[in-house]
Amino acid sequence: DQQVKQNSPSLSVQEGRISILNCDYTNSMFDYFLWYKKYPAEGPTFLISISSIKDKNEDGRFTVFLNKSAKHLSLHIVPSQPGDSAVYFCAALNSGGYQKVTFGTGTKLQVIP
Amino acid sequence: NAGVTQTPKFRILKIGQSMTLQCTQDMNHNYMYWYRQDPGMGLKLIYYSVGAGITDKGEVPNGYNVSRSTTEDFPLRLELAAPSQTSVYFCASSTPQSGSGAIQYFGAGTRLSVL
């Protein structure tokens, strides 16, 4: 039972354009969402997060949008840069518990110079 | 600041052998986690610990054991290696934050092949 789904395994975007990565979840108990970025041969690193009480969080070129009614979140990267090429994992948790995180399967982003 | 350190980086095991994947963190985090990542899949939680002496099963614990005798160390033990345990293993740590999600800090991973 995949509670966090990233339906696009890969995405290619031209440098300077917008990258939009999508994520859907099914568990209504999730109230905190995170995006992690992973380069080859490295561990994931935290990118940006959002609480369920918000619908948008912005950090520089990265913005995460949350649509609770649709159980959908998205990560926007503007403008995209070649260094953004990586695998992006969506993650969700119930902040009231032991904070066990459920990860999506990842989307591999390629930014073409 | 080393963060989360995993050893070894690579290992090849024969079926039935045992080994311990080491994980240590220097951030004084209470929470520690072990994940495995199979090709094309997300990270699956194997075991986690909320403090020294306290561990619990995650989503895919079968075939693994853990211990947490200190805050810093959280080793993962494979007793009888099987081909199904071929994967990349990640250790992570975090500090719980009430009302929000704690950011997890990951090690670089251990790539394990069981042949």
Coordinates of C-alpha atoms in Angstrom, one line a residue:
Chain A
D1 CA 0.0 0.0 0.0
Q2 CA 1.9 3.0 -1.3
Q3 CA 0.7 5.9 0.9
V4 CA 2.9 8.4 -0.8
K5 CA 3.0 8.3 -4.6
Q6 CA 5.2 10.1 -7.1
N7 CA 3.8 9.0 -10.4
S8 CA 6.4 10.5 -12.6
P9 CA 9.7 8.5 -12.4
S10 CA 11.5 11.1 -14.4
L11 CA 11.3 14.7 -15.7
S12 CA 13.5 16.7 -18.2
V13 CA 13.4 20.4 -18.2
Q14 CA 15.4 23.1 -20.0
E15 CA 17.7 25.3 -17.9
G16 CA 16.0 28.4 -16.8
R17 CA 12.5 27.0 -17.1
I18 CA 10.2 25.8 -14.3
S19 CA 10.4 22.3 -12.9
I20 CA 7.2 20.9 -11.3
L21 CA 7.4 17.7 -9.3
N22 CA 4.2 16.2 -8.0
C23 CA 3.3 14.0 -5.1
D24 CA 0.0 12.4 -3.9
Y25 CA -0.8 10.9 -0.5
T26 CA -3.6 8.8 0.8
N27 CA -3.2 8.9 4.6
S28 CA -5.3 11.7 6.1
M29 CA -3.2 11.5 9.3
F30 CA -0.2 13.0 7.6
D31 CA 0.2 16.6 8.7
Y32 CA 3.8 17.4 7.7
F33 CA 5.4 17.0 4.3
L34 CA 9.0 17.3 3.2
W35 CA 11.0 17.1 0.0
Y36 CA 14.5 15.6 0.0
K37 CA 17.0 15.7 -2.8
K38 CA 19.4 12.9 -3.6
Y39 CA 22.6 12.9 -5.7
P40 CA 24.1 9.6 -6.9
A41 CA 26.2 7.9 -4.3
E42 CA 25.1 10.3 -1.6
G43 CA 22.3 10.2 1.1
P44 CA 19.2 12.3 0.7
T45 CA 19.4 15.8 2.0
F46 CA 16.5 18.0 3.2
L47 CA 15.2 20.6 0.8
I48 CA 12.0 22.1 2.0
S49 CA 9.0 21.3 4.1
I50 CA 5.4 22.3 4.7
S51 CA 2.9 21.9 7.5
S52 CA -0.7 21.0 6.8
I53 CA -1.8 24.3 8.3
K54 CA -0.2 26.1 5.3
D55 CA -0.8 25.8 1.6
K56 CA 2.5 27.3 0.4
N57 CA 6.1 27.5 1.6
E58 CA 8.9 29.2 -0.3
D59 CA 12.6 29.1 0.1
G60 CA 14.6 30.9 -2.6
R61 CA 14.0 29.1 -6.0
F62 CA 12.0 26.3 -4.3
T63 CA 8.3 26.5 -3.5
V64 CA 6.1 23.7 -2.2
F65 CA 2.3 23.9 -2.6
L66 CA -0.1 21.8 -0.6
N67 CA -3.7 21.0 -1.6
K68 CA -5.1 19.1 1.4
S69 CA -8.5 18.5 -0.1
A70 CA -6.9 16.8 -3.1
K71 CA -4.1 15.2 -0.9
H72 CA -1.6 16.6 -3.4
L73 CA 1.6 18.5 -3.1
S74 CA 4.0 19.9 -5.6
L75 CA 7.5 21.2 -5.7
H76 CA 8.3 24.1 -8.0
I77 CA 11.8 25.0 -8.9
V78 CA 12.3 28.3 -10.7
P79 CA 14.5 28.9 -12.5
S80 CA 15.9 25.4 -12.9
Q81 CA 19.6 24.9 -13.0
P82 CA 21.8 22.0 -14.1
G83 CA 22.9 21.5 -10.5
D84 CA 19.3 20.7 -9.6
S85 CA 19.6 17.4 -11.6
A86 CA 18.9 14.8 -8.9
V87 CA 16.3 12.4 -7.6
Y88 CA 13.6 14.2 -5.5
F89 CA 11.8 12.3 -2.8
C90 CA 8.5 13.4 -1.4
A91 CA 8.0 12.4 2.3
A92 CA 5.1 12.6 4.7
L93 CA 4.6 12.0 8.4
N94 CA 2.3 12.4 11.4
S95 CA 4.1 14.9 13.6
G96 CA 2.3 13.6 16.7
G97 CA 3.8 10.1 16.7
Y98 CA 7.3 8.8 16.6
Q99 CA 7.7 10.8 13.4
K100 CA 8.1 7.7 11.2
V101 CA 8.4 9.1 7.7
T102 CA 6.9 7.6 4.6
F103 CA 8.8 8.2 1.4
G104 CA 7.6 8.3 -2.2
T105 CA 9.5 6.4 -4.9
G106 CA 11.2 9.5 -6.2
T107 CA 11.3 11.6 -9.4
K108 CA 14.6 11.9 -11.3
L109 CA 15.0 15.5 -12.6
Q110 CA 17.3 16.3 -15.4
V111 CA 17.9 19.9 -16.2
I112 CA 19.3 20.3 -19.6
P113 CA 21.8 23.2 -20.2
Chain B
N1 CA 31.2 18.3 11.6
A2 CA 30.8 14.7 10.4
G3 CA 27.0 14.3 10.7
V4 CA 26.0 10.7 10.1
T5 CA 28.7 8.3 9.2
Q6 CA 28.1 4.8 7.7
T7 CA 30.6 2.1 7.2
P8 CA 31.3 0.2 5.0
K9 CA 30.4 2.0 1.8
F10 CA 30.3 -1.2 -0.2
R11 CA 30.1 -4.9 0.7
I12 CA 29.6 -8.2 -1.1
L13 CA 28.3 -11.1 1.0
K14 CA 27.7 -14.7 0.3
I15 CA 24.3 -16.2 1.1
G16 CA 24.1 -17.2 4.7
Q17 CA 26.9 -14.9 5.9
S18 CA 26.3 -12.3 8.5
M19 CA 27.5 -8.7 8.9
T20 CA 26.9 -5.5 10.8
L21 CA 26.4 -2.2 9.1
Q22 CA 27.7 0.6 11.3
C23 CA 26.1 4.0 11.8
T24 CA 27.2 6.8 14.1
Q25 CA 26.1 10.4 14.4
D26 CA 27.7 13.3 16.2
M27 CA 24.7 15.6 16.4
N28 CA 23.4 14.3 19.7
H29 CA 20.1 13.3 18.0
N30 CA 17.7 11.1 19.9
Y31 CA 16.0 9.5 16.9
M32 CA 17.8 7.2 14.5
Y33 CA 16.6 5.2 11.6
W34 CA 17.6 2.5 9.1
Y35 CA 16.2 2.5 5.6
R36 CA 16.7 0.4 2.6
Q37 CA 16.3 1.6 -1.0
D38 CA 15.7 -0.9 -3.8
P39 CA 16.0 0.2 -7.4
G40 CA 13.0 2.3 -8.5
M41 CA 11.6 2.3 -5.0
G42 CA 11.4 4.8 -2.2
L43 CA 13.1 4.4 1.1
K44 CA 11.6 1.6 3.3
L45 CA 12.0 1.9 7.1
I46 CA 13.6 -1.2 8.6
Y47 CA 14.1 -0.2 12.3
Y48 CA 14.1 3.0 14.3
S49 CA 15.1 4.1 17.7
V50 CA 13.9 7.0 19.8
G51 CA 16.7 6.9 22.3
A52 CA 19.4 4.7 23.8
G53 CA 18.0 1.3 24.7
I54 CA 14.7 1.8 22.8
T55 CA 14.2 0.3 19.3
D56 CA 11.2 -0.7 17.3
K57 CA 10.3 -2.3 14.0
G58 CA 9.6 -0.4 10.9
E59 CA 7.9 -1.5 7.7
V60 CA 10.4 -4.2 6.6
P61 CA 12.2 -5.6 9.7
N62 CA 12.4 -9.3 8.8
G63 CA 16.0 -10.5 8.5
Y64 CA 17.5 -7.6 10.5
N65 CA 18.3 -6.8 14.1
V66 CA 19.4 -3.5 15.7
S67 CA 20.7 -2.3 19.0
R68 CA 21.1 1.2 20.5
S69 CA 23.5 1.1 23.5
T70 CA 24.6 4.8 23.0
T71 CA 23.0 7.9 21.6
E72 CA 25.7 8.0 18.9
D73 CA 25.6 4.5 17.5
F74 CA 22.9 2.5 15.8
P75 CA 24.3 -0.7 14.1
L76 CA 22.2 -2.9 11.8
R77 CA 22.8 -6.6 11.9
L78 CA 22.1 -9.1 9.1
E79 CA 22.3 -12.6 10.5
L80 CA 21.7 -14.9 7.5
A81 CA 22.2 -12.8 4.4
A82 CA 19.8 -13.5 1.5
P83 CA 19.7 -12.2 -2.1
S84 CA 16.5 -10.3 -1.2
Q85 CA 18.7 -8.1 1.1
T86 CA 20.7 -6.8 -1.8
S87 CA 20.0 -3.1 -1.5
V88 CA 21.4 0.3 -0.6
Y89 CA 21.1 1.0 3.1
F90 CA 20.8 4.4 4.6
C91 CA 21.0 5.4 8.2
A92 CA 19.5 8.7 9.4
S93 CA 19.1 10.7 12.6
S94 CA 16.9 13.5 13.8
T95 CA 15.7 15.5 16.8
P96 CA 12.0 15.3 17.3
Q97 CA 10.1 18.6 17.2
S98 CA 6.7 18.9 18.7
G99 CA 4.1 19.9 16.2
S100 CA 6.3 19.7 13.2
G101 CA 8.3 17.2 11.3
A102 CA 11.9 16.7 12.3
I103 CA 14.4 16.9 9.5
Q104 CA 16.3 13.7 9.0
Y105 CA 20.0 13.8 8.3
F106 CA 21.3 10.9 6.2
G107 CA 24.5 9.0 5.9
A108 CA 26.0 8.4 2.4
G109 CA 24.7 4.8 2.4
T110 CA 26.1 1.3 2.3
R111 CA 25.7 -0.6 -1.0
L112 CA 25.2 -4.3 -0.2
S113 CA 25.2 -7.2 -2.6
V114 CA 24.3 -10.8 -1.5
L115 CA 25.4 -13.4 -4.0

